[in-house]
Amino acid sequence: MKSDAPGDASLMTDMIDALENGEMGIHLQPKFDLRANAVTGAEVLARWTHPVRGEVRPDSFVNIAEKSEAIRALTDWALRTTIATHKRLRATGIDVALAVNLSGRLVADPAFLANALTIISESEGQLYLEITETASIGDEEDALRHLHALIEAGALISIDDYGRGLSSLTSLRRIPASELKIDRVFIESLQHSARDALIVQSTIDLSHALGMKVTAEGVENEATLAALKTMGCDVVQGHLTGWPMSEAGFIERFAPKPRAEAG
Ligand code: C2E
Ligand code: CA
Ligand code: CA
């Protein structure tokens, strides 16, 4: 179905309302650390149930939001929601890093930065900002200055969807990232393509040499997990180690269980 401009505009008005009226929520997807053999993080993924349209996929509303100011409202909301969620998770004994998606377009936006710095400074736990590589970030002085300010405020930077689209070595050289996430197109074909396996292995080695940890996205089976372990990958994320789930589901699964009383 092709989206037309008037439809996009009404969807964005509805999305702004959804941020206020509780229709917009989040799911958490576990990030499993292969050395610690434990879930040490989670990605925050927006979920919208529209009263008429039903579930709206984040791919579609994020893409439309990115064409306007709406992306700033969505991202502010996601950051606030994440900080509140972090507090509640920690109260149940779950201490994981949370990762919020940040559109590359926003990085150079001064209005976004001012808000984000305030919100991030309230974070109690580790907070990653997953930035989708855009061709420009590595070249833009403003964007780089903003990334350093976000780090100063306590955030960690993650390069998202690495390998998809226009990945540039410039951004690896210049973006002050702590983590690199290899896009799932490479992970899905790891078992069948020697070429993709070589690309993944050399990306892992290069990231380590640059001081970044590596997360593989879209890990769906044990064979892929085993291969990534052998390659020295640090973290896996995908349906094998956990689908995106509600906060209640995450707590149910990962909160430390009280020991059963003896006798
Ligand atoms: P992403 O950042 O690459 O997020 C991972 C996507 O892969 C999620 O889709 C997740 O459900 C899916 N996924 C996870 N494990 C697997 C797997 O094993 N196999 C497969 N085939 N897929 C897997 P989702 O939730 O539909 O999100 C799509 C995209 O929407 C995200 O891609 C992200 O770019 C964007 N997005 C979601 N929430 C937000 C948000 O709050 N802000 C912004 N700016 N973007 C968001
Ligand atoms: Ca992401
Ligand atoms: Ca991704």
CSV table of N, CA and C and ligand atoms in Angstrom, one decimal, residues 43-45 99-102 130-132 158 160-161 181 217 237, ligand 2:
chain,number,residue,atom,x,y,z
A,43,GLU,N,16.9,-3.4,24.1
A,43,GLU,CA,16.5,-2.3,23.2
A,43,GLU,C,15.1,-1.9,23.4
A,44,VAL,N,14.9,-0.6,23.4
A,44,VAL,CA,13.5,-0.1,23.5
A,44,VAL,C,12.9,0.1,22.2
A,45,LEU,N,11.8,-0.5,21.9
A,45,LEU,CA,11.1,-0.4,20.6
A,45,LEU,C,9.7,0.1,20.7
A,99,ALA,N,18.6,0.7,25.6
A,99,ALA,CA,19.1,1.4,24.3
A,99,ALA,C,17.9,2.0,23.6
A,100,VAL,N,18.0,3.3,23.3
A,100,VAL,CA,16.9,4.0,22.6
A,100,VAL,C,17.4,4.3,21.2
A,101,ASN,N,16.5,4.2,20.2
A,101,ASN,CA,16.8,4.5,18.8
A,101,ASN,C,16.8,6.0,18.6
A,102,LEU,N,17.8,6.5,17.9
A,102,LEU,CA,17.9,7.9,17.6
A,102,LEU,C,18.2,8.1,16.2
A,130,GLU,N,21.1,4.3,20.0
A,130,GLU,CA,21.4,3.6,18.8
A,130,GLU,C,21.2,4.5,17.6
A,131,ILE,N,22.2,4.9,17.0
A,131,ILE,CA,22.1,5.8,15.9
A,131,ILE,C,22.3,5.1,14.5
A,132,THR,N,21.3,5.2,13.7
A,132,THR,CA,21.3,4.6,12.4
A,132,THR,C,22.3,5.5,11.5
A,158,SER,N,25.9,4.0,20.1
A,158,SER,CA,25.9,2.8,19.4
A,158,SER,C,25.6,3.0,17.9
A,160,ASP,N,24.0,1.7,14.7
A,160,ASP,CA,23.0,0.8,14.4
A,160,ASP,C,23.0,0.4,12.9
A,161,ASP,N,22.4,-0.8,12.7
A,161,ASP,CA,22.2,-1.3,11.3
A,161,ASP,C,23.5,-1.2,10.4
A,181,LYS,N,26.4,-2.3,16.0
A,181,LYS,CA,25.5,-3.4,15.7
A,181,LYS,C,25.5,-3.8,14.3
A,217,GLU,N,22.6,-8.5,15.3
A,217,GLU,CA,21.2,-8.4,15.3
A,217,GLU,C,20.5,-9.5,14.5
A,237,GLN,N,21.4,-10.3,19.7
A,237,GLN,CA,20.0,-9.9,19.9
A,237,GLN,C,19.2,-10.5,18.8
B,2,CA,CA,18.1,-0.2,16.9
